[in-house]
Amino acid sequence: MWRLGNRRRYWELSGDVANLATDNFESWPVAVSAEPKHLIVDLNRSALVIIDMQNDFCADRGWLAQVGGDVSKTRAPVPSINRLLPVLREQGVPVIWVNWGNRADLANISPAVRHVYKSEKTGTGLGDVLPGTSSRVLEKGSWGAALVEGLTVADEDIWVDKYRMSGFWDTPLDSILRNLGVTTLFFAGVNLDQCVMATLQDANFLGYNCVLMQDLCATSSPDFCTQATLYNVQQCYGFVAESEALVSGIKESLEKRG
């Protein structure tokens, strides 16, 4: 028999047989302290989704900084993300980078989306050249769309380009997650009240279990936006936890497993 698929979801094939009864995930319950309730998550059906940790949102010369945003806030999650990544990778949890990376011709970006980022003739909007650089704002392959310096990347990580605040619209994110057998998503990235929240909401609408990792998220918006987002996640869409609670839960589970 030979395998067709990925390490989590596959068929076994031989000359005249296709064995489809292979999606038998061993459950791995991990306890995580969270709000509004403590959680038991299945680590074998979980993934970390990191949103928009890019130069245009986090670097000093990036787009957000040039329009007056405080990128010291949006860079703040980098150390915490880096501490969690090796723990999850070691246990085979998929790490998915969801980055804004538009087509050069902006053919799938409507005026309604473009207006949010450039409502006057002057200024720098999606696809425009960022002053002081040769980078076009959030264009796939540009400096601005690349990960901000300091984040650690692994060969097995998965990359998804997005074109809206939500990482699910017009992207393969949902089909990738389903093909991996993922049902629980841990969310990280920026901006918490915008792209992270929009992606988390859509994940909830699609039936995923959603856990916002508070210390892995940030925003340049006023503090009341953070408070409203945390409230709404707990009230309507899922749970809020800290990365150390997830790490502790994994360690405790590993100790019990021996």
PDB file of C-alpha atoms in Angstrom:
ATOM      1  CA  MET A   1       0.000   0.000   0.000  1.00  0.00           C
ATOM      2  CA  TRP A   2       1.138   3.552  -0.640  1.00  0.00           C
ATOM      3  CA  ARG A   3      -0.181   6.783   0.813  1.00  0.00           C
ATOM      4  CA  LEU A   4      -1.873   9.601  -1.056  1.00  0.00           C
ATOM      5  CA  GLY A   5      -2.471  12.835   0.893  1.00  0.00           C
ATOM      6  CA  ASN A   6      -0.764  14.523   3.831  1.00  0.00           C
ATOM      7  CA  ARG A   7       0.549  13.261   7.153  1.00  0.00           C
ATOM      8  CA  ARG A   8      -2.795  13.905   8.825  1.00  0.00           C
ATOM      9  CA  ARG A   9      -5.299  12.860   6.164  1.00  0.00           C
ATOM     10  CA  TYR A  10      -4.584  10.284   3.505  1.00  0.00           C
ATOM     11  CA  TRP A  11      -5.758   7.235   1.584  1.00  0.00           C
ATOM     12  CA  GLU A  12      -3.835   3.973   1.336  1.00  0.00           C
ATOM     13  CA  LEU A  13      -3.699   2.574  -2.184  1.00  0.00           C
ATOM     14  CA  SER A  14      -2.609  -0.615  -3.860  1.00  0.00           C
ATOM     15  CA  GLY A  15      -3.144  -1.950  -7.362  1.00  0.00           C
ATOM     16  CA  ASP A  16      -6.860  -2.666  -6.962  1.00  0.00           C
ATOM     17  CA  VAL A  17      -7.733  -1.301  -3.490  1.00  0.00           C
ATOM     18  CA  ALA A  18      -8.316   2.219  -2.143  1.00  0.00           C
ATOM     19  CA  ASN A  19      -8.487   2.216   1.650  1.00  0.00           C
ATOM     20  CA  LEU A  20     -10.453   5.316   2.707  1.00  0.00           C
ATOM     21  CA  ALA A  21     -10.824   4.253   6.362  1.00  0.00           C
ATOM     22  CA  THR A  22      -7.619   5.980   7.456  1.00  0.00           C
ATOM     23  CA  ASP A  23      -8.834   9.284   8.949  1.00  0.00           C
ATOM     24  CA  ASN A  24      -8.668   7.927  12.471  1.00  0.00           C
ATOM     25  CA  PHE A  25      -7.037  10.703  14.490  1.00  0.00           C
ATOM     26  CA  GLU A  26      -5.892   9.739  17.945  1.00  0.00           C
ATOM     27  CA  SER A  27      -7.428  12.271  20.299  1.00  0.00           C
ATOM     28  CA  TRP A  28      -4.916  14.236  22.380  1.00  0.00           C
ATOM     29  CA  PRO A  29      -6.803  16.188  25.060  1.00  0.00           C
ATOM     30  CA  VAL A  30      -4.874  19.144  26.502  1.00  0.00           C
ATOM     31  CA  ALA A  31      -6.208  21.329  29.320  1.00  0.00           C
ATOM     32  CA  VAL A  32      -5.858  25.092  28.802  1.00  0.00           C
ATOM     33  CA  SER A  33      -6.788  27.818  31.270  1.00  0.00           C
ATOM     34  CA  ALA A  34      -8.978  30.313  29.412  1.00  0.00           C
ATOM     35  CA  GLU A  35     -11.912  32.723  29.629  1.00  0.00           C
ATOM     36  CA  PRO A  36     -14.882  32.545  29.962  1.00  0.00           C
ATOM     37  CA  LYS A  37     -14.347  28.809  30.617  1.00  0.00           C
ATOM     38  CA  HIS A  38     -11.321  26.558  30.943  1.00  0.00           C
ATOM     39  CA  LEU A  39     -10.781  24.366  27.907  1.00  0.00           C
ATOM     40  CA  ILE A  40      -9.870  20.862  26.935  1.00  0.00           C
ATOM     41  CA  VAL A  41      -8.661  20.982  23.339  1.00  0.00           C
ATOM     42  CA  ASP A  42      -7.659  18.166  21.003  1.00  0.00           C
ATOM     43  CA  LEU A  43      -4.094  19.096  20.076  1.00  0.00           C
ATOM     44  CA  ASN A  44      -4.100  16.625  17.195  1.00  0.00           C
ATOM     45  CA  ARG A  45      -6.936  18.592  15.567  1.00  0.00           C
ATOM     46  CA  SER A  46      -5.566  22.064  16.280  1.00  0.00           C
ATOM     47  CA  ALA A  47      -3.578  24.664  14.336  1.00  0.00           C
ATOM     48  CA  LEU A  48      -2.012  28.054  15.011  1.00  0.00           C
ATOM     49  CA  VAL A  49      -3.112  30.801  12.606  1.00  0.00           C
ATOM     50  CA  ILE A  50      -0.845  33.882  12.588  1.00  0.00           C
ATOM     51  CA  ILE A  51      -2.244  36.890  10.788  1.00  0.00           C
ATOM     52  CA  ASP A  52      -0.466  39.835   9.124  1.00  0.00           C
ATOM     53  CA  MET A  53       2.807  39.931  11.073  1.00  0.00           C
ATOM     54  CA  GLN A  54       4.238  41.832   8.107  1.00  0.00           C
ATOM     55  CA  ASN A  55       6.545  44.769   7.479  1.00  0.00           C
ATOM     56  CA  ASP A  56       3.708  46.988   6.289  1.00  0.00           C
ATOM     57  CA  PHE A  57       1.997  46.528   9.654  1.00  0.00           C
ATOM     58  CA  CYS A  58       4.942  46.052  12.010  1.00  0.00           C
ATOM     59  CA  ALA A  59       8.162  47.619  10.661  1.00  0.00           C
ATOM     60  CA  ASP A  60       9.333  51.183  11.274  1.00  0.00           C
ATOM     61  CA  ARG A  61       9.392  51.992   7.535  1.00  0.00           C
ATOM     62  CA  GLY A  62       6.169  50.118   6.811  1.00  0.00           C
ATOM     63  CA  TRP A  63       2.819  51.407   5.668  1.00  0.00           C
ATOM     64  CA  LEU A  64       1.152  51.539   9.095  1.00  0.00           C
ATOM     65  CA  ALA A  65       4.058  53.492  10.575  1.00  0.00           C
ATOM     66  CA  GLN A  66       3.976  55.976   7.708  1.00  0.00           C
ATOM     67  CA  VAL A  67       0.287  56.718   8.255  1.00  0.00           C
ATOM     68  CA  GLY A  68       0.826  57.325  11.968  1.00  0.00           C
ATOM     69  CA  GLY A  69       0.296  53.888  13.540  1.00  0.00           C
ATOM     70  CA  ASP A  70       2.328  52.802  16.560  1.00  0.00           C
ATOM     71  CA  VAL A  71       4.213  49.783  15.241  1.00  0.00           C
ATOM     72  CA  SER A  72       5.952  49.220  18.565  1.00  0.00           C
ATOM     73  CA  LYS A  73       2.568  47.826  19.618  1.00  0.00           C
ATOM     74  CA  THR A  74       2.161  45.589  16.576  1.00  0.00           C
ATOM     75  CA  ARG A  75       5.709  44.220  16.922  1.00  0.00           C
ATOM     76  CA  ALA A  76       5.185  43.404  20.601  1.00  0.00           C
ATOM     77  CA  PRO A  77       3.888  39.809  20.066  1.00  0.00           C
ATOM     78  CA  VAL A  78       7.040  38.668  18.216  1.00  0.00           C
ATOM     79  CA  PRO A  79       8.909  37.253  21.268  1.00  0.00           C
ATOM     80  CA  SER A  80       5.822  35.456  22.593  1.00  0.00           C
ATOM     81  CA  ILE A  81       5.030  33.977  19.177  1.00  0.00           C
ATOM     82  CA  ASN A  82       8.607  32.745  18.868  1.00  0.00           C
ATOM     83  CA  ARG A  83       8.427  31.069  22.280  1.00  0.00           C
ATOM     84  CA  LEU A  84       5.275  29.153  21.350  1.00  0.00           C
ATOM     85  CA  LEU A  85       6.254  28.098  17.820  1.00  0.00           C
ATOM     86  CA  PRO A  86       8.841  25.408  18.681  1.00  0.00           C
ATOM     87  CA  VAL A  87       6.513  23.880  21.287  1.00  0.00           C
ATOM     88  CA  LEU A  88       3.721  23.465  18.739  1.00  0.00           C
ATOM     89  CA  ARG A  89       5.972  22.363  15.894  1.00  0.00           C
ATOM     90  CA  GLU A  90       7.547  19.685  18.073  1.00  0.00           C
ATOM     91  CA  GLN A  91       4.096  18.204  18.648  1.00  0.00           C
ATOM     92  CA  GLY A  92       3.139  18.368  14.963  1.00  0.00           C
ATOM     93  CA  VAL A  93       0.660  21.245  15.293  1.00  0.00           C
ATOM     94  CA  PRO A  94       0.397  23.081  11.938  1.00  0.00           C
ATOM     95  CA  VAL A  95       1.587  26.697  11.861  1.00  0.00           C
ATOM     96  CA  ILE A  96      -0.227  28.750   9.240  1.00  0.00           C
ATOM     97  CA  TRP A  97       0.938  32.234   8.250  1.00  0.00           C
ATOM     98  CA  VAL A  98      -1.954  34.212   6.758  1.00  0.00           C
ATOM     99  CA  ASN A  99      -0.448  37.335   5.166  1.00  0.00           C
ATOM    100  CA  TRP A 100      -2.001  40.108   3.129  1.00  0.00           C
ATOM    101  CA  GLY A 101      -0.471  39.729  -0.357  1.00  0.00           C
ATOM    102  CA  ASN A 102      -2.426  41.325  -3.192  1.00  0.00           C
ATOM    103  CA  ARG A 103      -2.161  40.702  -6.919  1.00  0.00           C
ATOM    104  CA  ALA A 104      -0.099  43.380  -8.652  1.00  0.00           C
ATOM    105  CA  ASP A 105      -3.113  44.361 -10.768  1.00  0.00           C
ATOM    106  CA  LEU A 106      -5.536  44.433  -7.775  1.00  0.00           C
ATOM    107  CA  ALA A 107      -8.007  42.648 -10.061  1.00  0.00           C
ATOM    108  CA  ASN A 108      -9.898  41.034  -7.171  1.00  0.00           C
ATOM    109  CA  ILE A 109      -9.924  44.102  -4.884  1.00  0.00           C
ATOM    110  CA  SER A 110     -13.163  46.065  -5.054  1.00  0.00           C
ATOM    111  CA  PRO A 111     -13.470  49.857  -4.702  1.00  0.00           C
ATOM    112  CA  ALA A 112     -15.178  49.271  -1.361  1.00  0.00           C
ATOM    113  CA  VAL A 113     -12.046  47.572  -0.017  1.00  0.00           C
ATOM    114  CA  ARG A 114      -9.624  50.041  -1.592  1.00  0.00           C
ATOM    115  CA  HIS A 115     -11.554  53.042  -0.245  1.00  0.00           C
ATOM    116  CA  VAL A 116     -10.890  51.931   3.344  1.00  0.00           C
ATOM    117  CA  TYR A 117      -7.181  52.480   2.780  1.00  0.00           C
ATOM    118  CA  LYS A 118      -7.265  55.457   0.424  1.00  0.00           C
ATOM    119  CA  SER A 119     -10.335  57.679   0.566  1.00  0.00           C
ATOM    120  CA  GLU A 120      -8.674  60.733  -1.032  1.00  0.00           C
ATOM    121  CA  LYS A 121      -6.689  61.184  -4.249  1.00  0.00           C
ATOM    122  CA  THR A 122      -3.554  61.881  -2.250  1.00  0.00           C
ATOM    123  CA  GLY A 123      -2.030  59.391   0.126  1.00  0.00           C
ATOM    124  CA  THR A 124      -0.730  55.846  -0.159  1.00  0.00           C
ATOM    125  CA  GLY A 125      -3.204  53.019  -0.635  1.00  0.00           C
ATOM    126  CA  LEU A 126      -3.141  49.357  -1.625  1.00  0.00           C
ATOM    127  CA  GLY A 127      -0.620  48.765  -4.409  1.00  0.00           C
ATOM    128  CA  ASP A 128       0.876  52.267  -4.261  1.00  0.00           C
ATOM    129  CA  VAL A 129       4.628  52.694  -3.858  1.00  0.00           C
ATOM    130  CA  LEU A 130       5.485  53.301  -0.212  1.00  0.00           C
ATOM    131  CA  PRO A 131       7.406  56.597   0.153  1.00  0.00           C
ATOM    132  CA  GLY A 132      11.076  56.054   0.865  1.00  0.00           C
ATOM    133  CA  THR A 133      11.004  52.470  -0.424  1.00  0.00           C
ATOM    134  CA  SER A 134      10.462  50.639  -3.697  1.00  0.00           C
ATOM    135  CA  SER A 135       7.805  48.437  -2.065  1.00  0.00           C
ATOM    136  CA  ARG A 136       4.185  48.500  -3.142  1.00  0.00           C
ATOM    137  CA  VAL A 137       1.752  48.393  -0.234  1.00  0.00           C
ATOM    138  CA  LEU A 138       0.736  44.816   0.637  1.00  0.00           C
ATOM    139  CA  GLU A 139       1.597  43.498  -2.805  1.00  0.00           C
ATOM    140  CA  LYS A 140       2.542  39.807  -2.919  1.00  0.00           C
ATOM    141  CA  GLY A 141       6.312  39.431  -3.073  1.00  0.00           C
ATOM    142  CA  SER A 142       7.003  42.967  -1.858  1.00  0.00           C
ATOM    143  CA  TRP A 143       9.060  43.968   1.179  1.00  0.00           C
ATOM    144  CA  GLY A 144       5.925  45.299   2.859  1.00  0.00           C
ATOM    145  CA  ALA A 145       4.100  41.975   2.521  1.00  0.00           C
ATOM    146  CA  ALA A 146       7.009  39.968   3.961  1.00  0.00           C
ATOM    147  CA  LEU A 147       7.171  38.830   7.580  1.00  0.00           C
ATOM    148  CA  VAL A 148       8.623  41.369   9.978  1.00  0.00           C
ATOM    149  CA  GLU A 149      12.182  40.627  11.054  1.00  0.00           C
ATOM    150  CA  GLY A 150      12.642  38.383  14.082  1.00  0.00           C
ATOM    151  CA  LEU A 151       9.980  35.731  13.532  1.00  0.00           C
ATOM    152  CA  THR A 152      11.154  32.138  13.148  1.00  0.00           C
ATOM    153  CA  VAL A 153       9.892  30.138  10.184  1.00  0.00           C
ATOM    154  CA  ALA A 154      10.074  26.391   9.496  1.00  0.00           C
ATOM    155  CA  ASP A 155       9.969  24.505   6.209  1.00  0.00           C
ATOM    156  CA  GLU A 156       6.773  22.715   7.199  1.00  0.00           C
ATOM    157  CA  ASP A 157       4.864  25.945   7.877  1.00  0.00           C
ATOM    158  CA  ILE A 158       1.926  26.718   5.591  1.00  0.00           C
ATOM    159  CA  TRP A 159       1.457  30.076   3.827  1.00  0.00           C
ATOM    160  CA  VAL A 160      -1.845  31.616   2.725  1.00  0.00           C
ATOM    161  CA  ASP A 161      -2.266  34.955   0.921  1.00  0.00           C
ATOM    162  CA  LYS A 162      -5.322  36.971   1.889  1.00  0.00           C
ATOM    163  CA  TYR A 163      -6.990  39.943   0.214  1.00  0.00           C
ATOM    164  CA  ARG A 164      -9.481  41.160   2.810  1.00  0.00           C
ATOM    165  CA  MET A 165      -9.453  41.651   6.550  1.00  0.00           C
ATOM    166  CA  SER A 166     -10.735  38.087   6.842  1.00  0.00           C
ATOM    167  CA  GLY A 167      -8.311  35.328   5.939  1.00  0.00           C
ATOM    168  CA  PHE A 168     -11.146  33.120   4.681  1.00  0.00           C
ATOM    169  CA  TRP A 169     -12.630  35.232   1.858  1.00  0.00           C
ATOM    170  CA  ASP A 170     -11.309  34.328  -1.593  1.00  0.00           C
ATOM    171  CA  THR A 171      -8.518  32.155  -0.117  1.00  0.00           C
ATOM    172  CA  PRO A 172      -7.832  28.394   0.300  1.00  0.00           C
ATOM    173  CA  LEU A 173      -7.549  28.649   4.110  1.00  0.00           C
ATOM    174  CA  ASP A 174     -10.755  26.753   4.855  1.00  0.00           C
ATOM    175  CA  SER A 175      -9.978  23.902   2.458  1.00  0.00           C
ATOM    176  CA  ILE A 176      -6.418  23.617   3.831  1.00  0.00           C
ATOM    177  CA  LEU A 177      -7.662  23.362   7.407  1.00  0.00           C
ATOM    178  CA  ARG A 178     -10.304  20.786   6.521  1.00  0.00           C
ATOM    179  CA  ASN A 179      -7.789  18.738   4.565  1.00  0.00           C
ATOM    180  CA  LEU A 180      -5.582  18.710   7.682  1.00  0.00           C
ATOM    181  CA  GLY A 181      -8.503  17.558   9.830  1.00  0.00           C
ATOM    182  CA  VAL A 182      -8.301  20.710  11.982  1.00  0.00           C
ATOM    183  CA  THR A 183     -11.263  21.720  14.140  1.00  0.00           C
ATOM    184  CA  THR A 184      -9.677  24.080  16.717  1.00  0.00           C
ATOM    185  CA  LEU A 185      -7.808  27.263  15.809  1.00  0.00           C
ATOM    186  CA  PHE A 186      -5.464  29.311  17.991  1.00  0.00           C
ATOM    187  CA  PHE A 187      -5.273  32.887  16.709  1.00  0.00           C
ATOM    188  CA  ALA A 188      -2.297  35.269  16.769  1.00  0.00           C
ATOM    189  CA  GLY A 189      -1.246  38.405  14.913  1.00  0.00           C
ATOM    190  CA  VAL A 190      -2.367  41.925  14.062  1.00  0.00           C
ATOM    191  CA  ASN A 191      -4.448  43.962  14.055  1.00  0.00           C
ATOM    192  CA  LEU A 192      -6.438  42.332  16.840  1.00  0.00           C
ATOM    193  CA  ASP A 193      -9.631  44.329  16.323  1.00  0.00           C
ATOM    194  CA  GLN A 194      -9.532  44.179  12.540  1.00  0.00           C
ATOM    195  CA  CYS A 195      -7.941  41.326  10.571  1.00  0.00           C
ATOM    196  CA  VAL A 196      -7.559  38.932  13.503  1.00  0.00           C
ATOM    197  CA  MET A 197     -11.121  39.524  14.640  1.00  0.00           C
ATOM    198  CA  ALA A 198     -12.572  39.272  11.125  1.00  0.00           C
ATOM    199  CA  THR A 199     -10.776  35.973  10.501  1.00  0.00           C
ATOM    200  CA  LEU A 200     -11.819  34.592  13.887  1.00  0.00           C
ATOM    201  CA  GLN A 201     -15.453  35.541  13.290  1.00  0.00           C
ATOM    202  CA  ASP A 202     -15.507  33.794   9.925  1.00  0.00           C
ATOM    203  CA  ALA A 203     -13.840  30.744  11.474  1.00  0.00           C
ATOM    204  CA  ASN A 204     -16.618  30.618  14.051  1.00  0.00           C
ATOM    205  CA  PHE A 205     -19.263  30.957  11.341  1.00  0.00           C
ATOM    206  CA  LEU A 206     -17.637  28.035   9.492  1.00  0.00           C
ATOM    207  CA  GLY A 207     -17.827  25.832  12.585  1.00  0.00           C
ATOM    208  CA  TYR A 208     -14.263  25.981  13.919  1.00  0.00           C
ATOM    209  CA  ASN A 209     -13.504  26.159  17.633  1.00  0.00           C
ATOM    210  CA  CYS A 210     -11.785  29.517  18.160  1.00  0.00           C
ATOM    211  CA  VAL A 211      -9.228  30.429  20.832  1.00  0.00           C
ATOM    212  CA  LEU A 212      -7.739  33.927  20.776  1.00  0.00           C
ATOM    213  CA  MET A 213      -4.215  33.941  22.199  1.00  0.00           C
ATOM    214  CA  GLN A 214      -4.233  37.339  23.864  1.00  0.00           C
ATOM    215  CA  ASP A 215      -0.489  37.771  24.354  1.00  0.00           C
ATOM    216  CA  LEU A 216       0.175  36.777  20.732  1.00  0.00           C
ATOM    217  CA  CYS A 217      -2.055  39.553  19.357  1.00  0.00           C
ATOM    218  CA  ALA A 218      -1.778  43.325  19.197  1.00  0.00           C
ATOM    219  CA  THR A 219      -3.256  46.400  17.560  1.00  0.00           C
ATOM    220  CA  SER A 220      -2.309  50.004  16.926  1.00  0.00           C
ATOM    221  CA  SER A 221      -5.917  50.993  17.663  1.00  0.00           C
ATOM    222  CA  PRO A 222      -6.954  52.654  20.945  1.00  0.00           C
ATOM    223  CA  ASP A 223      -7.142  50.444  24.023  1.00  0.00           C
ATOM    224  CA  PHE A 224     -10.937  50.403  24.012  1.00  0.00           C
ATOM    225  CA  CYS A 225     -10.803  48.489  20.710  1.00  0.00           C
ATOM    226  CA  THR A 226      -8.824  45.730  22.410  1.00  0.00           C
ATOM    227  CA  GLN A 227     -11.282  45.585  25.295  1.00  0.00           C
ATOM    228  CA  ALA A 228     -14.263  45.417  22.941  1.00  0.00           C
ATOM    229  CA  THR A 229     -12.625  42.656  20.902  1.00  0.00           C
ATOM    230  CA  LEU A 230     -11.824  40.529  23.955  1.00  0.00           C
ATOM    231  CA  TYR A 231     -15.364  41.009  25.230  1.00  0.00           C
ATOM    232  CA  ASN A 232     -16.934  40.053  21.914  1.00  0.00           C
ATOM    233  CA  VAL A 233     -14.757  36.985  21.437  1.00  0.00           C
ATOM    234  CA  GLN A 234     -15.726  35.657  24.867  1.00  0.00           C
ATOM    235  CA  GLN A 235     -19.349  36.662  24.486  1.00  0.00           C
ATOM    236  CA  CYS A 236     -20.028  35.501  20.942  1.00  0.00           C
ATOM    237  CA  TYR A 237     -17.226  33.682  19.145  1.00  0.00           C
ATOM    238  CA  GLY A 238     -14.994  31.587  21.381  1.00  0.00           C
ATOM    239  CA  PHE A 239     -12.404  31.828  24.125  1.00  0.00           C
ATOM    240  CA  VAL A 240      -9.432  33.934  25.196  1.00  0.00           C
ATOM    241  CA  ALA A 241      -6.220  32.386  26.567  1.00  0.00           C
ATOM    242  CA  GLU A 242      -2.524  33.133  27.087  1.00  0.00           C
ATOM    243  CA  SER A 243       0.191  31.190  25.299  1.00  0.00           C
ATOM    244  CA  GLU A 244       1.788  30.110  28.592  1.00  0.00           C
ATOM    245  CA  ALA A 245      -1.464  28.360  29.524  1.00  0.00           C
ATOM    246  CA  LEU A 246      -1.275  26.350  26.299  1.00  0.00           C
ATOM    247  CA  VAL A 247       2.401  25.507  26.866  1.00  0.00           C
ATOM    248  CA  SER A 248       1.664  24.420  30.439  1.00  0.00           C
ATOM    249  CA  GLY A 249      -1.215  22.259  29.275  1.00  0.00           C
ATOM    250  CA  ILE A 250       0.971  20.546  26.686  1.00  0.00           C
ATOM    251  CA  LYS A 251       3.748  19.901  29.213  1.00  0.00           C
ATOM    252  CA  GLU A 252       1.319  18.446  31.748  1.00  0.00           C
ATOM    253  CA  SER A 253      -0.226  16.218  29.102  1.00  0.00           C
ATOM    254  CA  LEU A 254       3.189  14.981  27.970  1.00  0.00           C
ATOM    255  CA  GLU A 255       4.126  14.152  31.560  1.00  0.00           C
ATOM    256  CA  LYS A 256       0.955  12.103  31.978  1.00  0.00           C
ATOM    257  CA  ARG A 257       1.663  10.295  28.724  1.00  0.00           C
ATOM    258  CA  GLY A 258       5.108   9.417  30.060  1.00  0.00           C
TER     259      GLY A 258
END
